[in-house]
Coordinates of C-alpha atoms in Angstrom, one line a residue:
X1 CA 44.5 82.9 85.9
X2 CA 47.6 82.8 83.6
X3 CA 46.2 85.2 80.9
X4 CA 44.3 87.8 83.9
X5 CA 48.0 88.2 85.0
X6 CA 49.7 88.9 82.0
X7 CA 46.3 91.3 81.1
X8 CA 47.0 93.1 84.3
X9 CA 51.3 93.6 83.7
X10 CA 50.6 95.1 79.9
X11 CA 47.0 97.0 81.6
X12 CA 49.9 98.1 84.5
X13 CA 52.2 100.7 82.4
X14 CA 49.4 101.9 80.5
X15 CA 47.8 103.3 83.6
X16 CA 50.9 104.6 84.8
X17 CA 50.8 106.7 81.5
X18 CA 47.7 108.1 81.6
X19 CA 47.8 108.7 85.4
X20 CA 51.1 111.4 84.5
X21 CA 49.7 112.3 81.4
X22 CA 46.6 113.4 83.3
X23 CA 48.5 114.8 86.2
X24 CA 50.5 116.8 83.5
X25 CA 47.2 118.3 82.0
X26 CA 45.9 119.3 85.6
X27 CA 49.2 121.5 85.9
X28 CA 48.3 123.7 82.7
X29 CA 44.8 123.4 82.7
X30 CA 42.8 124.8 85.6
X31 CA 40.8 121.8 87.7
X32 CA 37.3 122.4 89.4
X33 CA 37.7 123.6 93.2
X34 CA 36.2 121.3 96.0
X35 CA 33.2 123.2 97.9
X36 CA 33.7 124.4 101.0
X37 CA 30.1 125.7 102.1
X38 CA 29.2 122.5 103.4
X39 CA 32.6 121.6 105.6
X40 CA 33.6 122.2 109.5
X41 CA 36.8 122.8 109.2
X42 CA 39.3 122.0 113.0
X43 CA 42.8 123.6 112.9
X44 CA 45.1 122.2 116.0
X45 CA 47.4 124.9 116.7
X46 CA 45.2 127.7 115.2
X47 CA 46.0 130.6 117.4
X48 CA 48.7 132.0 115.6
X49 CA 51.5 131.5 112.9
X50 CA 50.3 129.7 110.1
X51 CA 47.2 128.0 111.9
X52 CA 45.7 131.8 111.8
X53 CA 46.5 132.1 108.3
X54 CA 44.7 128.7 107.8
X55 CA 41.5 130.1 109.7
X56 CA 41.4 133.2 107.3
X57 CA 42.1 131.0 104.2
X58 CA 39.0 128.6 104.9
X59 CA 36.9 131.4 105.8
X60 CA 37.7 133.5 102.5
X61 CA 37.1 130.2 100.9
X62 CA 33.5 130.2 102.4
X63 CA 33.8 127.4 105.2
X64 CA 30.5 126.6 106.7
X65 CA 32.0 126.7 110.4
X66 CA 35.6 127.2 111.8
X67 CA 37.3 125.2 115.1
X68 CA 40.2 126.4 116.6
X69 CA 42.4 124.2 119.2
X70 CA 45.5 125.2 120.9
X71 CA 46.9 126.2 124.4
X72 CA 47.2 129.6 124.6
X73 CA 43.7 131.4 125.2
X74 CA 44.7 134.7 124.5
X75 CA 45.5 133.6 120.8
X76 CA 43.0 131.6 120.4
X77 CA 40.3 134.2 120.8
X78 CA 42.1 137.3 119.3
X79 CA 41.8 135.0 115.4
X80 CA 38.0 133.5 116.6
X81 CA 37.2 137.5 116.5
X82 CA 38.8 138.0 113.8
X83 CA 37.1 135.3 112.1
X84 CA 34.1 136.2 113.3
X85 CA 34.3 139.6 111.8
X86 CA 34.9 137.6 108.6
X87 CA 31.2 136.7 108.5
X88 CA 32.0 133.4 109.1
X89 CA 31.1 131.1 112.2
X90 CA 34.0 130.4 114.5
X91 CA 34.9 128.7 117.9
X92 CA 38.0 127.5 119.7
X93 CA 38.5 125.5 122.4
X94 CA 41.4 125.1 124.9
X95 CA 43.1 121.9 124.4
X96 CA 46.7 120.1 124.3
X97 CA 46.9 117.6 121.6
X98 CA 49.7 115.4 123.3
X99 CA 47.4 114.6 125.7
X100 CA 45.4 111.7 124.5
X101 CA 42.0 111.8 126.7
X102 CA 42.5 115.6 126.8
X103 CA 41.7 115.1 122.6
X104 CA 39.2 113.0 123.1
X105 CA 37.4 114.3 125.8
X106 CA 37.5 118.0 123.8
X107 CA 36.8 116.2 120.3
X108 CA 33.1 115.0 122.2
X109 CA 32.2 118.6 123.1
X110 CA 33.2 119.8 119.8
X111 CA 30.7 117.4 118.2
X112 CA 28.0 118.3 120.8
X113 CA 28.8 122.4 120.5
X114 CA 29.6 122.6 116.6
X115 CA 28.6 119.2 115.4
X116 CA 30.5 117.2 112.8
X117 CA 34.0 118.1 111.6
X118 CA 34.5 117.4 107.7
X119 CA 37.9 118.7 107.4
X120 CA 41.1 118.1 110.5
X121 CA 43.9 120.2 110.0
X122 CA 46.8 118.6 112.4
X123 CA 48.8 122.0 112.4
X124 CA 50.2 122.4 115.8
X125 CA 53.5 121.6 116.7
X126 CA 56.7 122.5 118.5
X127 CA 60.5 122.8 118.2
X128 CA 62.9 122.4 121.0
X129 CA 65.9 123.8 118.9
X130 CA 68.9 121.5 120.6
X131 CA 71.0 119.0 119.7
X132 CA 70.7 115.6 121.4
X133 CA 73.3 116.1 124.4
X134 CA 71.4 119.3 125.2
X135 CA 68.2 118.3 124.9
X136 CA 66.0 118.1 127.8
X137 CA 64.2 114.4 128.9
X138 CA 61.0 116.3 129.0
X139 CA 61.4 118.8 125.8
X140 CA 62.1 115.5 123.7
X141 CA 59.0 113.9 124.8
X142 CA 57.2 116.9 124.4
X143 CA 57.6 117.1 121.0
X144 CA 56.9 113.6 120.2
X145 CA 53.7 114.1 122.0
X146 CA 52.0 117.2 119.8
X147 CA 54.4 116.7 116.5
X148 CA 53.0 113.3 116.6
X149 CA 51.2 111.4 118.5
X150 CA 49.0 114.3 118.8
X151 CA 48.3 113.7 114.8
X152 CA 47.2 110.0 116.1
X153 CA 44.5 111.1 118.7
X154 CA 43.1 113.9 116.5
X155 CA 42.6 111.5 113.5
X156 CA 41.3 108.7 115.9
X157 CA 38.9 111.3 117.3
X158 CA 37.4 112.6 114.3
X159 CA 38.0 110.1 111.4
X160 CA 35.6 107.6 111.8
X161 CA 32.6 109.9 111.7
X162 CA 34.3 110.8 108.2
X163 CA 34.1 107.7 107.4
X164 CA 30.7 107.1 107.9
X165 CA 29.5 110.1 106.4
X166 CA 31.9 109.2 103.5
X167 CA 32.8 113.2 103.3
X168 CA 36.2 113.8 105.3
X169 CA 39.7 115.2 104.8
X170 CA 42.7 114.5 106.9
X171 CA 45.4 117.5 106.8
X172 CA 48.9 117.0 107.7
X173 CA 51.0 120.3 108.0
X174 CA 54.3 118.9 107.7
X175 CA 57.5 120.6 107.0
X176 CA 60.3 119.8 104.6
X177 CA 62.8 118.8 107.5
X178 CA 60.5 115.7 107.7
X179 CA 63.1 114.6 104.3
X180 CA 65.9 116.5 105.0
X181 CA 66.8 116.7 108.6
X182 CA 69.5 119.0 109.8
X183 CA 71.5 119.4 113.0
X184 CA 70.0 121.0 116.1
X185 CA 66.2 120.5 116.1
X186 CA 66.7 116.8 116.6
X187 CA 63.6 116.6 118.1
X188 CA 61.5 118.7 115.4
X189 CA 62.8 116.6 112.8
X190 CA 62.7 112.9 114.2
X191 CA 58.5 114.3 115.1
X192 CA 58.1 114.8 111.5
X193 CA 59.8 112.0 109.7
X194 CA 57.0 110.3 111.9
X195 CA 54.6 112.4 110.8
X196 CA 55.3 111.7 107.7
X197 CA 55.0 107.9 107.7
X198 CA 52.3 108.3 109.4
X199 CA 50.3 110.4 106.9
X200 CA 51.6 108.7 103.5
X201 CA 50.7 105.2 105.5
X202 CA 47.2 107.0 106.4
X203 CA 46.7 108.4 102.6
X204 CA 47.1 104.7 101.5
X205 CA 45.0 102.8 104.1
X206 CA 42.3 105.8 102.4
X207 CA 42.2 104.7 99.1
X208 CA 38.9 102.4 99.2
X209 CA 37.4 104.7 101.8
X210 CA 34.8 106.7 99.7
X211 CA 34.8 110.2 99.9
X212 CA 37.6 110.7 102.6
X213 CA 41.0 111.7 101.6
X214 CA 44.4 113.3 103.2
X215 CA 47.1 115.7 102.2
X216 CA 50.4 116.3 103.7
X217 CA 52.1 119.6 103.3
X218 CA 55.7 119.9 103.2
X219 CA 57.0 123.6 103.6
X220 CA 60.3 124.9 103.6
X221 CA 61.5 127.2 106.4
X222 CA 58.6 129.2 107.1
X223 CA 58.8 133.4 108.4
X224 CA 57.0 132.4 111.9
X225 CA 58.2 133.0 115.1
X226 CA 58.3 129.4 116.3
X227 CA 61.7 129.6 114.0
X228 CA 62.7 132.9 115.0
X229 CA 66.7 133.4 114.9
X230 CA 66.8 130.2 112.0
X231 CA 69.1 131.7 109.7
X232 CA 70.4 130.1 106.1
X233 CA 73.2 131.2 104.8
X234 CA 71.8 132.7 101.3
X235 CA 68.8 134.3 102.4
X236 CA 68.1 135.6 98.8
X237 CA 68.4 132.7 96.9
X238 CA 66.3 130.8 99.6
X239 CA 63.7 133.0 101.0
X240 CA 61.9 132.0 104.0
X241 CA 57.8 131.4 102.9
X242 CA 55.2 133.8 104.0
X243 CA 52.5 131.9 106.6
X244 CA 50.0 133.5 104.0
X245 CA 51.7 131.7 101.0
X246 CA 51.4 128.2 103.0
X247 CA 48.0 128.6 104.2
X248 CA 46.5 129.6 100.9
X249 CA 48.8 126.5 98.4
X250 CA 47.9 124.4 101.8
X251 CA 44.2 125.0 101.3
X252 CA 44.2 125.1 97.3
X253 CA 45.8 121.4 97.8
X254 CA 42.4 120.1 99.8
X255 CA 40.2 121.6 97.4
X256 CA 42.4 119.8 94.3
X257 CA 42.2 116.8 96.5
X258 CA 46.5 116.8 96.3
X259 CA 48.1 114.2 98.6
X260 CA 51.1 115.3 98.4
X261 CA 52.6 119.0 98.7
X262 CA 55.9 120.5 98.5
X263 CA 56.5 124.2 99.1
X264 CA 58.2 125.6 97.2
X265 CA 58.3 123.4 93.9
X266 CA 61.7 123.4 94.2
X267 CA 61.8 121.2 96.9
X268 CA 61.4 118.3 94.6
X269 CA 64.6 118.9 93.4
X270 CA 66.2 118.3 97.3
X271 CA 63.9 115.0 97.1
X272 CA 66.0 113.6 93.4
X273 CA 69.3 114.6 95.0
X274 CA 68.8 112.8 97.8
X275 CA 67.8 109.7 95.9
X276 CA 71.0 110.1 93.7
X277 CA 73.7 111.5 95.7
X278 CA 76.7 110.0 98.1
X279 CA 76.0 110.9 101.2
X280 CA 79.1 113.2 101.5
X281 CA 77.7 115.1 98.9
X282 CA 74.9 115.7 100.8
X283 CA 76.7 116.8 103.9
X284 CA 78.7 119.0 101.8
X285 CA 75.6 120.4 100.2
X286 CA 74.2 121.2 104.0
X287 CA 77.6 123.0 104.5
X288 CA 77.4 124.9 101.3
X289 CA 73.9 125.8 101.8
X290 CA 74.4 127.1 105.7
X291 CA 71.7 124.3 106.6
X292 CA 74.5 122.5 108.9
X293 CA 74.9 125.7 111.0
X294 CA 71.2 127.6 110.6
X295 CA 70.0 126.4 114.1
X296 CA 73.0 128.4 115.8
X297 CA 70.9 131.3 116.2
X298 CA 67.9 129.7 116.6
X299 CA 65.7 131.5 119.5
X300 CA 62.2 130.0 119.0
X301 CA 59.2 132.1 120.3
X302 CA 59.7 134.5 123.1

């Protein structure tokens, strides 16, 4: 027992070496796509924004089949058409994903109408925009409910039939504010720090699942208009992300089987400083950066 622990502490940072090593290769050498012929793919929130960018992603990609969720009909069918016109199959279906039986209920129909769903792409979300004291009872809860507990029922739903199939991918689109929270979308933020948690605890409980993985996406501020109004104070040297740009590094990162990813690459950077910094550095940092204040114009969608 004795010598099978000290095998495993020298085995230990050899591992670790070849793991970055390897990891280092994949960044300069090119790395065989996953196949996406054979997958259903279910976006939550796929209407509009970047969940339609998602849809046309997977279907250039060549998804076998395409589900769209969300609560807003109109959008819902205006990107199945589109999709449709893509040559690939597509169907949505009304449904709220903070309501638990709502999920389930719409999950069962989706297996019975389009059969069974090989990748979930837990997209939808919403932002209240207010600080605490002005935050509405309801609006809080509301975005507990879809930002995350919604990501709860939808996985429940769908990922045991993964499981047993041993073919399955659990997408979390995330947001960088999940690390880095900033004043006035209290409610946004709190939702995905959750989120979060609840995906890396997810990837981990994966591990000796066969066949069935998850990556979580964390974007920067992102040209939609759920954020419309955000403003940051140097607009040049931090851009806002193009929908399309997510969608197609979001996709790219289930077909590379990536658990984690950051958007841009730069983001890492906000992750070290974080780690090293006093937190009055930090706060001066939001303050410099116009992150403290970019919620003041904040008007959400119309």
């Amino acid at each position: 027992m004795v010598w099978k622990r000290l095998g495993a502490l020298v085995v230990f940072p050899l591992q670790m070496i070849y793991l970055v090593v390897k990891a280092a290769v994949g960044l300069v050498l090119p790395a065989k796509l996953r196949d996406l012929s054979r997958e259903n793919v279910l976006i939550t929130g796929g209407g509009r924004g970047i969940g339609r960018q998602l849809a046309r992603e997977f279907a250039e990609r060549g998804a076998r089949k395409i589900v769209l969720w969300g609560r807003t009909e109109k959008c819902l069918k205006e990107t199945t058409e589109e999709i449709r016109q893509m040559g690939t199959e597509c169907h949505y279906f009304i449904c709220d994903v903070g309501n638990r039986e709502e999920v389930y209920q719409t999950a069962k129909a989706v297996r019975e109408k389009v059969g069974d769903i090989t990748i979930l792409v837990n997209n939808a979300a919403v932002v209240h925009g207010k600080s605490l004291m002005d935050s509405d009872d309801d609006a809080l809860l509301k975005s507990q409910h879809i930002n995350t507990l919604g990501q709860f029922w939808t996985t429940k739903a769908f990922l045991p039939r993964m499981l047993e199939l041993q073919n399955g991918h659990i997408v979390c689109l995330n947001s960088v504010l999940a690390l880095s929270a900033i004043p006035g979308a209290i409610d946004y933020c709190t939702s995905k720090a959750s989120a979060f948690a609840f995906m890396e605890s997810l990837t981990l409980g994966l591990l000796d699942c066969p066949g069935v993985s998850a990556t979580t996406v964390l974007p920067f501020h992102t040209s939609t208009e759920m954020f419309q109004g955000m403003r940051v104070r140097f607009p040049n040297l931090f851009p806002p992300l193009k929908p399309e740009t997510v969608a197609r590094r979001t996709v790219e990162a289930v077909q590379l089987n990536q658990a984690l990813l950051l958007l841009p690459w730069t983001m890492h950077a906000l992750v070290i400083l974080k780690s090293i910094l006093p937190q009055a550095a930090l706060e001066e940092i939001h303050k410099f950066s116009g992150t403290y204040t970019c919620m003041n114009t904040f008007k959400g969608r119309t």
